[in-house]
Amino acid sequence: MHSARVPAAVDRTLPETSGSGSRGLLHRPWRDYLLFLAIVGPNLVLLGVFTYRPLIENIRLSFFDWNISSDDITFIGLSNYREWFTRDDTWVIVGNTVIFTVAAVVGSMVIGLALALLLDRQLRGRNLVRSVVFAPFVISGAAIGIAFQFVFDPHFGLVQDLMTRFGLGNAPDFYQDPHWALFMITVTYLWKNVGYAFVIYLAALQGRRQDLAEAAQIDGASPVTYFRRVLLPQLRPTTYFLSITVLLNSLQVFDIINVMTRGGPLGNGTTTMVYQVYEESFRNFRAGYGATVATIMFVILLIVTVAQVRVMDRGTAT
């Protein structure tokens, strides 16, 4: 019998079975793995050194009483946590944080979406207006805080001048009333950061499905119906994304508060949890207690973020 010969064209397509070919297949995953480590490894090292190590060190420090003006550091267990839950000013500061954060998140998203809808049209000079709306986002918060001090000054500020011109009497004393002071901080934050939400929403609007808009127009849907039933569902992933990023940003606001009110008036009128970390650590020199506040804030933020992500997953799945 004659053995069947494999055609040359087929023979060239068969994988090599020699020892060298087998070694190449065995060693190729290791080369890919080493390449992956070479690319990602430095980033992982930096992430561990500058993110996770300080986080772990902060949690460890929260169990100590440490005055940073001296070298004395004493292990006190959960005493810092018990003090935080029993202090009179704790819930005032938590309330300030919640009010400011909710107002910042809702205000940024509502105003940003409204501006995006307004400027998502063929208008003369719209590119200039878009740049003007976004520009404050890249300006230092400290610089904006200094500028808005002149806006809200109770004697010669812009608000006082406008109220006098329109016969509305004197403006509220934004620097003495805690409620108006928190309102002032919130308005300043929104003026600086609403451009971020505006740009994200504008990008989402420009990527929306035009066929759905045309179908709604053919069906005779009103603008309100189109917005609620067609446009908002398309913007849902963007809204979830913004709710997380704006929340993280608003909880870290320090510069505006430090420049405009330094946490006052009346002690803790505009003090938020992140500003309390600074006050306890660097004004009162209680680094251990400041680390405790930071740890509690991290846990709260982690819980809220996980809840937001789960809601986002359910919303996008439906």
Tab-separated table of C-alpha atoms in Angstrom:
chain	number	residue	atom	x	y	z
A	1	MET	CA	0.000	0.000	0.000
A	2	HIS	CA	1.085	3.463	-0.719
A	3	SER	CA	0.813	6.054	2.020
A	4	ALA	CA	-1.385	9.018	1.196
A	5	ARG	CA	0.495	12.183	0.566
A	6	VAL	CA	-0.700	15.463	2.086
A	7	PRO	CA	-1.009	18.203	-0.532
A	8	ALA	CA	1.623	20.895	-0.283
A	9	ALA	CA	-0.948	23.669	0.260
A	10	VAL	CA	-2.489	21.818	3.205
A	11	ASP	CA	0.886	20.828	4.578
A	12	ARG	CA	1.947	24.460	4.841
A	13	THR	CA	-1.108	25.251	6.988
A	14	LEU	CA	-0.551	22.521	9.568
A	15	PRO	CA	0.997	23.610	12.905
A	16	GLU	CA	4.531	22.573	13.625
A	17	THR	CA	4.911	19.574	15.922
A	18	SER	CA	8.637	19.701	16.320
A	19	GLY	CA	10.302	20.338	19.617
A	20	SER	CA	11.086	23.956	18.787
A	21	GLY	CA	7.444	24.629	17.921
A	22	SER	CA	6.210	23.088	21.165
A	23	ARG	CA	8.671	25.127	23.175
A	24	GLY	CA	7.468	28.292	21.427
A	25	LEU	CA	3.858	27.583	22.361
A	26	LEU	CA	4.816	26.855	25.943
A	27	HIS	CA	6.940	29.946	26.371
A	28	ARG	CA	4.710	32.421	24.559
A	29	PRO	CA	2.257	32.934	27.483
A	30	TRP	CA	5.191	33.708	29.762
A	31	ARG	CA	6.435	36.344	27.349
A	32	ASP	CA	2.972	37.888	27.251
A	33	TYR	CA	2.809	37.786	31.030
A	34	LEU	CA	6.186	39.488	31.387
A	35	LEU	CA	5.152	42.126	28.857
A	36	PHE	CA	1.976	42.752	30.842
A	37	LEU	CA	3.980	43.155	34.046
A	38	ALA	CA	6.425	45.497	32.333
A	39	ILE	CA	3.582	47.736	31.172
A	40	VAL	CA	1.251	47.595	34.176
A	41	GLY	CA	3.786	46.935	36.940
A	42	PRO	CA	5.053	50.518	37.375
A	43	ASN	CA	1.484	51.804	37.579
A	44	LEU	CA	0.604	49.195	40.189
A	45	VAL	CA	3.661	50.143	42.233
A	46	LEU	CA	2.764	53.839	42.105
A	47	LEU	CA	-0.848	53.051	42.995
A	48	GLY	CA	0.247	51.004	45.968
A	49	VAL	CA	2.784	53.558	47.212
A	50	PHE	CA	0.702	56.710	46.783
A	51	THR	CA	-2.860	55.394	47.291
A	52	TYR	CA	-3.178	52.157	49.236
A	53	ARG	CA	-0.232	52.571	51.582
A	54	PRO	CA	-1.402	56.035	52.814
A	55	LEU	CA	-4.928	54.636	53.185
A	56	ILE	CA	-3.734	51.748	55.344
A	57	GLU	CA	-1.461	54.052	57.333
A	58	ASN	CA	-4.364	56.461	57.917
A	59	ILE	CA	-6.554	53.650	59.256
A	60	ARG	CA	-3.732	52.503	61.557
A	61	LEU	CA	-3.152	56.038	62.803
A	62	SER	CA	-6.827	56.424	63.755
A	63	PHE	CA	-6.220	54.093	66.705
A	64	PHE	CA	-3.536	56.370	68.189
A	65	ASP	CA	-3.399	59.666	70.026
A	66	TRP	CA	-0.711	61.639	68.214
A	67	ASN	CA	0.096	65.288	68.668
A	68	ILE	CA	2.082	66.206	65.559
A	69	SER	CA	3.820	69.036	67.399
A	70	SER	CA	5.685	66.398	69.416
A	71	ASP	CA	6.868	62.830	69.005
A	72	ASP	CA	4.413	61.428	71.558
A	73	ILE	CA	2.125	58.782	70.084
A	74	THR	CA	-0.043	56.521	72.239
A	75	PHE	CA	-2.282	53.627	71.288
A	76	ILE	CA	-5.837	54.340	72.492
A	77	GLY	CA	-7.892	51.783	70.581
A	78	LEU	CA	-11.383	52.965	69.642
A	79	SER	CA	-11.332	56.102	71.806
A	80	ASN	CA	-11.143	58.438	68.804
A	81	TYR	CA	-14.161	56.755	67.249
A	82	ARG	CA	-16.163	56.977	70.495
A	83	GLU	CA	-15.278	60.653	70.759
A	84	TRP	CA	-16.436	61.315	67.198
A	85	PHE	CA	-19.838	59.722	67.802
A	86	THR	CA	-20.390	61.575	71.110
A	87	ARG	CA	-19.119	65.072	70.271
A	88	ASP	CA	-21.746	67.822	70.033
A	89	ASP	CA	-20.422	69.247	66.772
A	90	THR	CA	-20.226	65.920	64.920
A	91	TRP	CA	-23.772	65.895	63.603
A	92	VAL	CA	-23.649	69.580	62.709
A	93	ILE	CA	-20.621	68.864	60.534
A	94	VAL	CA	-22.232	65.741	59.054
A	95	GLY	CA	-25.353	67.784	58.294
A	96	ASN	CA	-23.277	70.468	56.564
A	97	THR	CA	-21.562	67.774	54.510
A	98	VAL	CA	-24.827	66.138	53.444
A	99	ILE	CA	-26.568	69.425	52.572
A	100	PHE	CA	-23.620	70.761	50.611
A	101	THR	CA	-23.005	67.468	48.791
A	102	VAL	CA	-26.644	66.959	47.774
A	103	ALA	CA	-26.949	70.569	46.605
A	104	ALA	CA	-23.660	70.317	44.701
A	105	VAL	CA	-24.538	67.044	42.954
A	106	VAL	CA	-28.124	67.952	42.062
A	107	GLY	CA	-27.275	71.532	41.130
A	108	SER	CA	-24.318	70.572	38.944
A	109	MET	CA	-26.294	67.956	37.040
A	110	VAL	CA	-29.494	69.982	36.579
A	111	ILE	CA	-27.737	73.189	35.521
A	112	GLY	CA	-25.213	71.280	33.412
A	113	LEU	CA	-27.969	69.411	31.555
A	114	ALA	CA	-29.972	72.601	31.023
A	115	LEU	CA	-26.956	74.394	29.554
A	116	ALA	CA	-26.100	71.386	27.389
A	117	LEU	CA	-29.640	71.289	25.972
A	118	LEU	CA	-29.520	75.026	25.342
A	119	LEU	CA	-26.160	74.986	23.565
A	120	ASP	CA	-26.692	71.764	21.608
A	121	ARG	CA	-28.008	73.824	18.719
A	122	GLN	CA	-26.705	75.702	15.723
A	123	LEU	CA	-26.318	79.063	17.421
A	124	ARG	CA	-23.982	81.882	16.515
A	125	GLY	CA	-21.031	82.011	18.891
A	126	ARG	CA	-21.943	78.745	20.621
A	127	ASN	CA	-18.314	77.565	20.710
A	128	LEU	CA	-17.339	80.737	22.558
A	129	VAL	CA	-20.187	80.279	25.025
A	130	ARG	CA	-19.215	76.645	25.572
A	131	SER	CA	-15.654	77.698	26.370
A	132	VAL	CA	-16.874	80.376	28.776
A	133	VAL	CA	-19.099	77.881	30.612
A	134	PHE	CA	-16.303	75.319	30.943
A	135	ALA	CA	-13.464	77.755	31.762
A	136	PRO	CA	-14.139	78.096	35.541
A	137	PHE	CA	-13.638	74.350	35.970
A	138	VAL	CA	-9.924	74.649	35.189
A	139	ILE	CA	-9.397	77.683	37.439
A	140	SER	CA	-8.055	77.213	40.952
A	141	GLY	CA	-10.742	76.943	43.604
A	142	ALA	CA	-8.759	79.292	45.843
A	143	ALA	CA	-8.719	81.963	43.133
A	144	ILE	CA	-12.459	81.611	42.579
A	145	GLY	CA	-13.049	81.779	46.324
A	146	ILE	CA	-11.150	85.065	46.530
A	147	ALA	CA	-13.137	86.478	43.595
A	148	PHE	CA	-16.475	85.494	45.114
A	149	GLN	CA	-15.558	87.147	48.395
A	150	PHE	CA	-16.091	90.426	46.563
A	151	VAL	CA	-19.372	89.168	45.103
A	152	PHE	CA	-20.866	88.337	48.512
A	153	ASP	CA	-19.257	91.080	50.581
A	154	PRO	CA	-22.074	92.563	52.733
A	155	HIS	CA	-20.841	96.149	52.335
A	156	PHE	CA	-19.629	96.652	48.767
A	157	GLY	CA	-20.186	93.286	47.078
A	158	LEU	CA	-21.982	92.696	43.799
A	159	VAL	CA	-25.015	91.132	45.507
A	160	GLN	CA	-25.390	94.122	47.825
A	161	ASP	CA	-25.046	96.530	44.900
A	162	LEU	CA	-27.721	94.758	42.836
A	163	MET	CA	-30.166	94.589	45.733
A	164	THR	CA	-29.676	98.290	46.420
A	165	ARG	CA	-30.241	99.200	42.761
A	166	PHE	CA	-33.506	97.245	42.636
A	167	GLY	CA	-34.718	98.567	45.982
A	168	LEU	CA	-34.593	95.209	47.745
A	169	GLY	CA	-32.847	96.465	50.859
A	170	ASN	CA	-29.668	95.034	52.311
A	171	ALA	CA	-28.224	91.711	51.271
A	172	PRO	CA	-27.977	88.923	53.857
A	173	ASP	CA	-24.800	88.858	55.879
A	174	PHE	CA	-23.265	85.829	54.222
A	175	TYR	CA	-20.323	85.815	56.623
A	176	GLN	CA	-22.328	85.857	59.870
A	177	ASP	CA	-25.363	83.664	59.179
A	178	PRO	CA	-24.406	79.949	58.946
A	179	HIS	CA	-27.253	79.126	56.543
A	180	TRP	CA	-26.384	81.919	54.136
A	181	ALA	CA	-22.688	81.100	54.475
A	182	LEU	CA	-23.318	77.507	53.374
A	183	PHE	CA	-25.469	78.833	50.531
A	184	MET	CA	-22.582	81.107	49.488
A	185	ILE	CA	-20.130	78.193	49.470
A	186	THR	CA	-22.548	76.090	47.408
A	187	VAL	CA	-23.108	78.824	44.803
A	188	THR	CA	-19.366	79.356	44.479
A	189	TYR	CA	-18.787	75.625	44.012
A	190	LEU	CA	-21.516	75.389	41.372
A	191	TRP	CA	-20.107	78.335	39.424
A	192	LYS	CA	-16.742	76.609	39.314
A	193	ASN	CA	-17.797	73.027	38.608
A	194	VAL	CA	-21.017	73.137	36.600
A	195	GLY	CA	-18.936	73.294	33.415
A	196	TYR	CA	-17.766	69.731	34.016
A	197	ALA	CA	-21.299	68.322	34.005
A	198	PHE	CA	-22.115	70.563	31.047
A	199	VAL	CA	-19.318	69.131	28.891
A	200	ILE	CA	-20.159	65.512	29.773
A	201	TYR	CA	-23.851	65.991	29.032
A	202	LEU	CA	-23.078	67.856	25.813
A	203	ALA	CA	-20.937	64.973	24.583
A	204	ALA	CA	-23.744	62.532	25.422
A	205	LEU	CA	-26.309	64.662	23.583
A	206	GLN	CA	-24.173	64.783	20.465
A	207	GLY	CA	-23.982	60.983	20.489
A	208	ARG	CA	-27.714	60.353	20.933
A	209	ARG	CA	-29.753	58.410	18.392
A	210	GLN	CA	-31.297	60.746	15.839
A	211	ASP	CA	-33.678	58.084	14.522
A	212	LEU	CA	-35.510	58.039	17.851
A	213	ALA	CA	-35.900	61.812	17.733
A	214	GLU	CA	-37.290	61.600	14.202
A	215	ALA	CA	-39.682	58.815	15.216
A	216	ALA	CA	-40.929	60.850	18.183
A	217	GLN	CA	-41.452	63.851	15.918
A	218	ILE	CA	-43.436	61.748	13.428
A	219	ASP	CA	-45.587	60.376	16.262
A	220	GLY	CA	-46.362	63.932	17.355
A	221	ALA	CA	-44.644	63.731	20.746
A	222	SER	CA	-44.436	67.010	22.625
A	223	PRO	CA	-41.008	68.354	23.675
A	224	VAL	CA	-41.723	67.363	27.278
A	225	THR	CA	-42.736	63.832	26.275
A	226	TYR	CA	-39.676	63.484	24.049
A	227	PHE	CA	-37.428	64.655	26.870
A	228	ARG	CA	-38.932	62.283	29.445
A	229	ARG	CA	-39.554	59.192	27.331
A	230	VAL	CA	-36.808	59.325	24.709
A	231	LEU	CA	-33.922	61.580	25.718
A	232	LEU	CA	-33.589	60.918	29.453
A	233	PRO	CA	-33.317	57.113	29.056
A	234	GLN	CA	-30.448	57.654	26.609
A	235	LEU	CA	-28.729	59.938	29.117
A	236	ARG	CA	-29.135	57.505	32.022
A	237	PRO	CA	-25.583	56.043	31.874
A	238	THR	CA	-24.151	59.568	31.697
A	239	THR	CA	-26.266	60.643	34.662
A	240	TYR	CA	-25.072	57.690	36.742
A	241	PHE	CA	-21.463	58.448	35.845
A	242	LEU	CA	-21.837	62.117	36.770
A	243	SER	CA	-23.566	61.313	40.046
A	244	ILE	CA	-20.497	59.355	41.157
A	245	THR	CA	-17.795	61.718	39.907
A	246	VAL	CA	-19.508	64.905	41.114
A	247	LEU	CA	-20.153	63.271	44.492
A	248	LEU	CA	-16.475	62.412	44.878
A	249	ASN	CA	-15.450	65.907	43.819
A	250	SER	CA	-17.872	67.727	46.123
A	251	LEU	CA	-16.841	65.700	49.161
A	252	GLN	CA	-13.233	66.804	48.648
A	253	VAL	CA	-13.904	70.556	48.524
A	254	PHE	CA	-11.412	72.303	50.773
A	255	ASP	CA	-9.939	75.335	49.031
A	256	ILE	CA	-13.188	77.293	48.596
A	257	ILE	CA	-14.183	76.771	52.238
A	258	ASN	CA	-10.725	77.627	53.528
A	259	VAL	CA	-10.500	80.851	51.534
A	260	MET	CA	-14.035	82.144	52.076
A	261	THR	CA	-15.111	81.115	55.599
A	262	ARG	CA	-12.440	78.906	57.208
A	263	GLY	CA	-15.242	76.633	58.385
A	264	GLY	CA	-17.254	79.390	60.085
A	265	PRO	CA	-19.245	81.347	60.983
A	266	LEU	CA	-20.146	80.500	64.577
A	267	GLY	CA	-17.546	77.798	64.812
A	268	ASN	CA	-18.741	75.139	62.369
A	269	GLY	CA	-21.217	76.942	60.117
A	270	THR	CA	-19.597	75.688	56.913
A	271	THR	CA	-17.291	72.988	58.253
A	272	THR	CA	-17.565	69.751	56.302
A	273	MET	CA	-15.949	66.438	57.156
A	274	VAL	CA	-12.988	66.967	54.848
A	275	TYR	CA	-12.383	70.414	56.359
A	276	GLN	CA	-12.630	68.903	59.842
A	277	VAL	CA	-9.798	66.538	58.923
A	278	TYR	CA	-7.633	69.571	58.177
A	279	GLU	CA	-8.674	71.458	61.312
A	280	GLU	CA	-8.084	68.572	63.697
A	281	SER	CA	-4.802	67.505	62.101
A	282	PHE	CA	-3.084	70.828	61.410
A	283	ARG	CA	-4.793	73.402	63.627
A	284	ASN	CA	-5.449	71.339	66.722
A	285	PHE	CA	-2.427	69.077	66.032
A	286	ARG	CA	-4.535	65.949	66.671
A	287	ALA	CA	-3.422	63.823	63.757
A	288	GLY	CA	-4.942	60.664	65.237
A	289	TYR	CA	-8.402	62.189	65.516
A	290	GLY	CA	-8.093	63.701	62.050
A	291	ALA	CA	-7.258	60.240	60.708
A	292	THR	CA	-10.370	58.924	62.451
A	293	VAL	CA	-12.609	61.440	60.687
A	294	ALA	CA	-10.929	60.611	57.375
A	295	THR	CA	-11.465	56.874	57.935
A	296	ILE	CA	-15.152	57.345	58.765
A	297	MET	CA	-15.543	59.533	55.705
A	298	PHE	CA	-13.876	56.864	53.567
A	299	VAL	CA	-16.258	54.168	54.839
A	300	ILE	CA	-19.318	56.351	54.188
A	301	LEU	CA	-18.068	57.238	50.731
A	302	LEU	CA	-17.335	53.596	49.935
A	303	ILE	CA	-20.861	52.536	50.934
A	304	VAL	CA	-22.494	55.313	48.919
A	305	THR	CA	-20.342	54.622	45.859
A	306	VAL	CA	-21.053	50.877	45.936
A	307	ALA	CA	-24.778	51.623	46.210
A	308	GLN	CA	-24.561	54.009	43.253
A	309	VAL	CA	-22.716	51.452	41.143
A	310	ARG	CA	-25.326	48.786	41.893
A	311	VAL	CA	-28.148	51.143	40.963
A	312	MET	CA	-26.264	52.041	37.793
A	313	ASP	CA	-25.840	48.366	36.870
A	314	ARG	CA	-29.543	47.701	37.372
A	315	GLY	CA	-30.496	50.802	35.406
A	316	THR	CA	-28.291	49.994	32.434
A	317	ALA	CA	-29.441	46.355	32.469
A	318	THR	CA	-33.048	47.424	32.082
